[in-house]
mmCIF file of C-alpha atoms in Angstrom:
data_model
loop_
_atom_site.group_PDB
_atom_site.id
_atom_site.type_symbol
_atom_site.label_atom_id
_atom_site.label_comp_id
_atom_site.label_asym_id
_atom_site.label_seq_id
_atom_site.Cartn_x
_atom_site.Cartn_y
_atom_site.Cartn_z
ATOM 1 C CA UNK A 1 29.670 35.766 -9.175
ATOM 2 C CA UNK A 2 30.327 37.666 -5.940
ATOM 3 C CA UNK A 3 33.936 39.211 -7.182
ATOM 4 C CA UNK A 4 31.642 40.536 -10.424
ATOM 5 C CA UNK A 5 30.239 43.143 -8.527
ATOM 6 C CA UNK A 6 33.280 43.290 -5.821
ATOM 7 C CA UNK A 7 35.629 44.131 -8.696
ATOM 8 C CA UNK A 8 36.453 47.276 -10.876
ATOM 9 C CA UNK A 9 37.786 45.197 -13.289
ATOM 10 C CA UNK A 10 36.173 45.708 -16.624
ATOM 11 C CA UNK A 11 34.137 42.879 -16.699
ATOM 12 C CA UNK A 12 33.206 40.256 -19.889
ATOM 13 C CA UNK A 13 29.366 41.389 -21.004
ATOM 14 C CA UNK A 14 29.017 38.359 -22.611
ATOM 15 C CA UNK A 15 29.947 35.624 -20.126
ATOM 16 C CA UNK A 16 27.910 38.019 -17.887
ATOM 17 C CA UNK A 17 25.266 37.737 -19.832
ATOM 18 C CA UNK A 18 25.649 33.860 -20.187
ATOM 19 C CA UNK A 19 26.613 32.914 -16.300
ATOM 20 C CA UNK A 20 23.422 34.648 -14.950
ATOM 21 C CA UNK A 21 22.013 32.667 -17.696
ATOM 22 C CA UNK A 22 22.672 30.041 -16.172
ATOM 23 C CA UNK A 23 22.718 31.001 -12.497
ATOM 24 C CA UNK A 24 18.659 31.500 -13.019
ATOM 25 C CA UNK A 25 18.490 28.068 -14.694
ATOM 26 C CA UNK A 26 20.531 26.323 -11.933
ATOM 27 C CA UNK A 27 18.418 27.950 -9.652
ATOM 28 C CA UNK A 28 15.235 27.199 -11.161
ATOM 29 C CA UNK A 29 15.945 23.693 -11.944
ATOM 30 C CA UNK A 30 16.431 23.434 -8.256
ATOM 31 C CA UNK A 31 13.377 24.384 -7.286
ATOM 32 C CA UNK A 32 11.380 22.620 -9.800
ATOM 33 C CA UNK A 33 13.195 18.855 -8.286
ATOM 34 C CA UNK A 34 12.535 20.153 -5.065
ATOM 35 C CA UNK A 35 8.784 20.839 -5.380
ATOM 36 C CA UNK A 36 8.638 17.630 -7.601
ATOM 37 C CA UNK A 37 10.572 15.326 -4.408
ATOM 38 C CA UNK A 38 8.298 17.025 -1.486
ATOM 39 C CA UNK A 39 4.843 17.161 -3.970
ATOM 40 C CA UNK A 40 2.498 13.943 -2.574
ATOM 41 C CA UNK A 41 0.415 14.070 -5.297
ATOM 42 C CA UNK A 42 3.761 14.287 -7.745
ATOM 43 C CA UNK A 43 4.424 10.186 -6.814
ATOM 44 C CA UNK A 44 4.227 8.544 -10.848
ATOM 45 C CA UNK A 45 6.234 12.008 -11.972
ATOM 46 C CA UNK A 46 8.813 11.319 -10.464
ATOM 47 C CA UNK A 47 9.243 7.780 -11.919
ATOM 48 C CA UNK A 48 8.893 9.033 -14.985
ATOM 49 C CA UNK A 49 10.616 12.719 -15.650
ATOM 50 C CA UNK A 50 14.471 12.475 -13.934
ATOM 51 C CA UNK A 51 15.108 15.943 -15.630
ATOM 52 C CA UNK A 52 13.400 18.912 -16.199
ATOM 53 C CA UNK A 53 13.806 18.634 -20.425
ATOM 54 C CA UNK A 54 11.661 19.185 -23.170
ATOM 55 C CA UNK A 55 9.846 15.739 -23.753
ATOM 56 C CA UNK A 56 9.997 14.784 -27.338
ATOM 57 C CA UNK A 57 7.292 12.635 -27.342
ATOM 58 C CA UNK A 58 5.284 16.131 -27.483
ATOM 59 C CA UNK A 59 6.539 16.466 -31.147
ATOM 60 C CA UNK A 60 6.759 12.909 -32.481
ATOM 61 C CA UNK A 61 3.370 12.190 -32.024
ATOM 62 C CA UNK A 62 0.665 13.497 -32.951
ATOM 63 C CA UNK A 63 -1.724 15.578 -30.919
ATOM 64 C CA UNK A 64 -4.270 13.339 -29.409
ATOM 65 C CA UNK A 65 -1.807 10.613 -29.037
ATOM 66 C CA UNK A 66 0.466 13.451 -26.753
ATOM 67 C CA UNK A 67 -2.231 14.650 -25.374
ATOM 68 C CA UNK A 68 -3.399 11.243 -23.394
ATOM 69 C CA UNK A 69 0.552 10.547 -22.718
ATOM 70 C CA UNK A 70 0.475 14.269 -20.935
ATOM 71 C CA UNK A 71 -2.311 13.009 -19.164
ATOM 72 C CA UNK A 72 -0.962 9.631 -17.512
ATOM 73 C CA UNK A 73 2.018 11.200 -16.889
ATOM 74 C CA UNK A 74 0.982 14.546 -15.127
ATOM 75 C CA UNK A 75 -2.446 12.753 -12.984
ATOM 76 C CA UNK A 76 -4.801 14.997 -15.672
ATOM 77 C CA UNK A 77 -7.517 11.974 -15.321
ATOM 78 C CA UNK A 78 -9.701 10.072 -12.953
ATOM 79 C CA UNK A 79 -7.899 7.205 -11.694
ATOM 80 C CA UNK A 80 -8.524 5.729 -8.055
ATOM 81 C CA UNK A 81 -5.160 7.659 -7.202
ATOM 82 C CA UNK A 82 -6.963 10.904 -7.635
ATOM 83 C CA UNK A 83 -10.052 10.528 -7.190
ATOM 84 C CA UNK A 84 -9.748 9.634 -3.685
ATOM 85 C CA UNK A 85 -7.603 11.946 -2.734
ATOM 86 C CA UNK A 86 -10.865 14.681 -3.644
ATOM 87 C CA UNK A 87 -13.108 12.221 -1.250
ATOM 88 C CA UNK A 88 -10.411 12.324 1.527
ATOM 89 C CA UNK A 89 -9.711 8.749 0.770
ATOM 90 C CA UNK A 90 -6.249 8.211 2.608
ATOM 91 C CA UNK A 91 -3.190 7.551 -0.247
ATOM 92 C CA UNK A 92 -2.705 3.562 0.882
ATOM 93 C CA UNK A 93 -7.147 2.813 0.468
ATOM 94 C CA UNK A 94 -6.997 4.641 -3.101
ATOM 95 C CA UNK A 95 -7.937 0.797 -4.709
ATOM 96 C CA UNK A 96 -8.582 -0.371 -7.716
ATOM 97 C CA UNK A 97 -12.453 -0.142 -8.680
ATOM 98 C CA UNK A 98 -12.611 -2.696 -11.351
ATOM 99 C CA UNK A 99 -10.554 -5.859 -10.243
ATOM 100 C CA UNK A 100 -11.286 -7.310 -6.965
ATOM 101 C CA UNK A 101 -7.159 -7.591 -6.102
ATOM 102 C CA UNK A 102 -7.053 -4.310 -3.652
ATOM 103 C CA UNK A 103 -4.042 -2.959 -5.268
ATOM 104 C CA UNK A 104 -3.673 0.227 -4.793
ATOM 105 C CA UNK A 105 -5.547 2.066 -7.984
ATOM 106 C CA UNK A 106 -3.201 3.977 -9.597
ATOM 107 C CA UNK A 107 -1.570 4.443 -12.883
ATOM 108 C CA UNK A 108 1.426 2.124 -12.376
ATOM 109 C CA UNK A 109 -1.399 -0.862 -11.227
ATOM 110 C CA UNK A 110 -3.566 0.226 -14.432
ATOM 111 C CA UNK A 111 -0.735 -0.213 -16.999
ATOM 112 C CA UNK A 112 0.738 -3.317 -15.887
ATOM 113 C CA UNK A 113 -1.020 -4.961 -13.193
ATOM 114 C CA UNK A 114 -4.721 -4.864 -13.701
ATOM 115 C CA UNK A 115 -5.970 -8.435 -15.045
ATOM 116 C CA UNK A 116 -9.258 -6.925 -16.845
ATOM 117 C CA UNK A 117 -6.377 -4.954 -19.074
ATOM 118 C CA UNK A 118 -3.941 -7.244 -19.720
ATOM 119 C CA UNK A 119 -5.192 -8.508 -23.220
ATOM 120 C CA UNK A 120 -4.966 -4.098 -23.999
ATOM 121 C CA UNK A 121 -1.141 -4.717 -22.667
ATOM 122 C CA UNK A 122 -0.359 -8.248 -24.341
ATOM 123 C CA UNK A 123 -1.567 -6.132 -27.022
ATOM 124 C CA UNK A 124 0.136 -2.865 -26.907
ATOM 125 C CA UNK A 125 2.803 -3.471 -24.845
ATOM 126 C CA UNK A 126 6.515 -5.102 -25.298
ATOM 127 C CA UNK A 127 6.741 -8.372 -24.014
ATOM 128 C CA UNK A 128 9.888 -7.020 -21.878
ATOM 129 C CA UNK A 129 7.304 -4.023 -19.943
ATOM 130 C CA UNK A 130 4.749 -6.457 -19.245
ATOM 131 C CA UNK A 131 7.602 -9.270 -18.034
ATOM 132 C CA UNK A 132 8.025 -8.594 -13.729
ATOM 133 C CA UNK A 133 7.223 -5.022 -14.387
ATOM 134 C CA UNK A 134 9.060 -2.907 -11.909
ATOM 135 C CA UNK A 135 9.132 1.546 -11.662
ATOM 136 C CA UNK A 136 12.721 0.996 -13.791
ATOM 137 C CA UNK A 137 10.867 0.141 -16.829
ATOM 138 C CA UNK A 138 7.793 2.650 -16.108
ATOM 139 C CA UNK A 139 10.362 5.454 -16.889
ATOM 140 C CA UNK A 140 12.033 3.590 -19.901
ATOM 141 C CA UNK A 141 8.603 3.095 -21.650
ATOM 142 C CA UNK A 142 8.007 6.783 -20.906
ATOM 143 C CA UNK A 143 11.240 7.583 -22.081
ATOM 144 C CA UNK A 144 11.080 5.515 -24.667
ATOM 145 C CA UNK A 145 12.344 6.816 -27.868
ATOM 146 C CA UNK A 146 10.685 4.935 -30.302
ATOM 147 C CA UNK A 147 7.661 6.000 -31.836
ATOM 148 C CA UNK A 148 5.246 3.150 -32.293
ATOM 149 C CA UNK A 149 6.259 1.897 -28.800
ATOM 150 C CA UNK A 150 5.153 6.066 -26.859
ATOM 151 C CA UNK A 151 1.347 5.358 -29.978
ATOM 152 C CA UNK A 152 0.775 2.067 -28.519
ATOM 153 C CA UNK A 153 1.394 3.535 -24.817
ATOM 154 C CA UNK A 154 -0.811 5.771 -25.369
ATOM 155 C CA UNK A 155 -3.359 3.724 -27.077
ATOM 156 C CA UNK A 156 -3.019 2.105 -23.496
ATOM 157 C CA UNK A 157 -3.433 4.656 -21.766
ATOM 158 C CA UNK A 158 -6.313 6.167 -23.614
ATOM 159 C CA UNK A 159 -8.158 2.869 -22.949
ATOM 160 C CA UNK A 160 -7.700 2.647 -19.336
ATOM 161 C CA UNK A 161 -8.412 6.366 -18.490
ATOM 162 C CA UNK A 162 -11.482 6.073 -20.280
ATOM 163 C CA UNK A 163 -13.061 3.272 -18.383
ATOM 164 C CA UNK A 164 -13.022 6.080 -15.032
#
């Protein structure tokens, strides 16, 4: 855009406005992406949120259900992965406090692995997500456009968070 400032020719004001807005948006998106990638607390968020876009679940779901999903997605809960940080526990030692599997007590574990939530998981999640769970399936689940799937996910997240 340096040519705009160096040129003595008339510049289309509409083009200039759109060009500046586009440039500012690109800069902000790059900064957001860099912050998310460099922040150790955003591991779960990195899996779920790939681009800086409005999340449809915020308008598709009841406010209570939206809040449950938002809290779970953003790490605004009391799972061991978060509370361990407050107590100075190294990330790899923030184990599940419910089961005896010595697994990391993170969002993925409680949604897909912890045996204490097996019944709720089976009742609320599609078998596709339960069988051989992985981070790609987690991303698909949280980015679903199906309202029932999102409502059920929100309910499971609420059940998990209520245990902590």
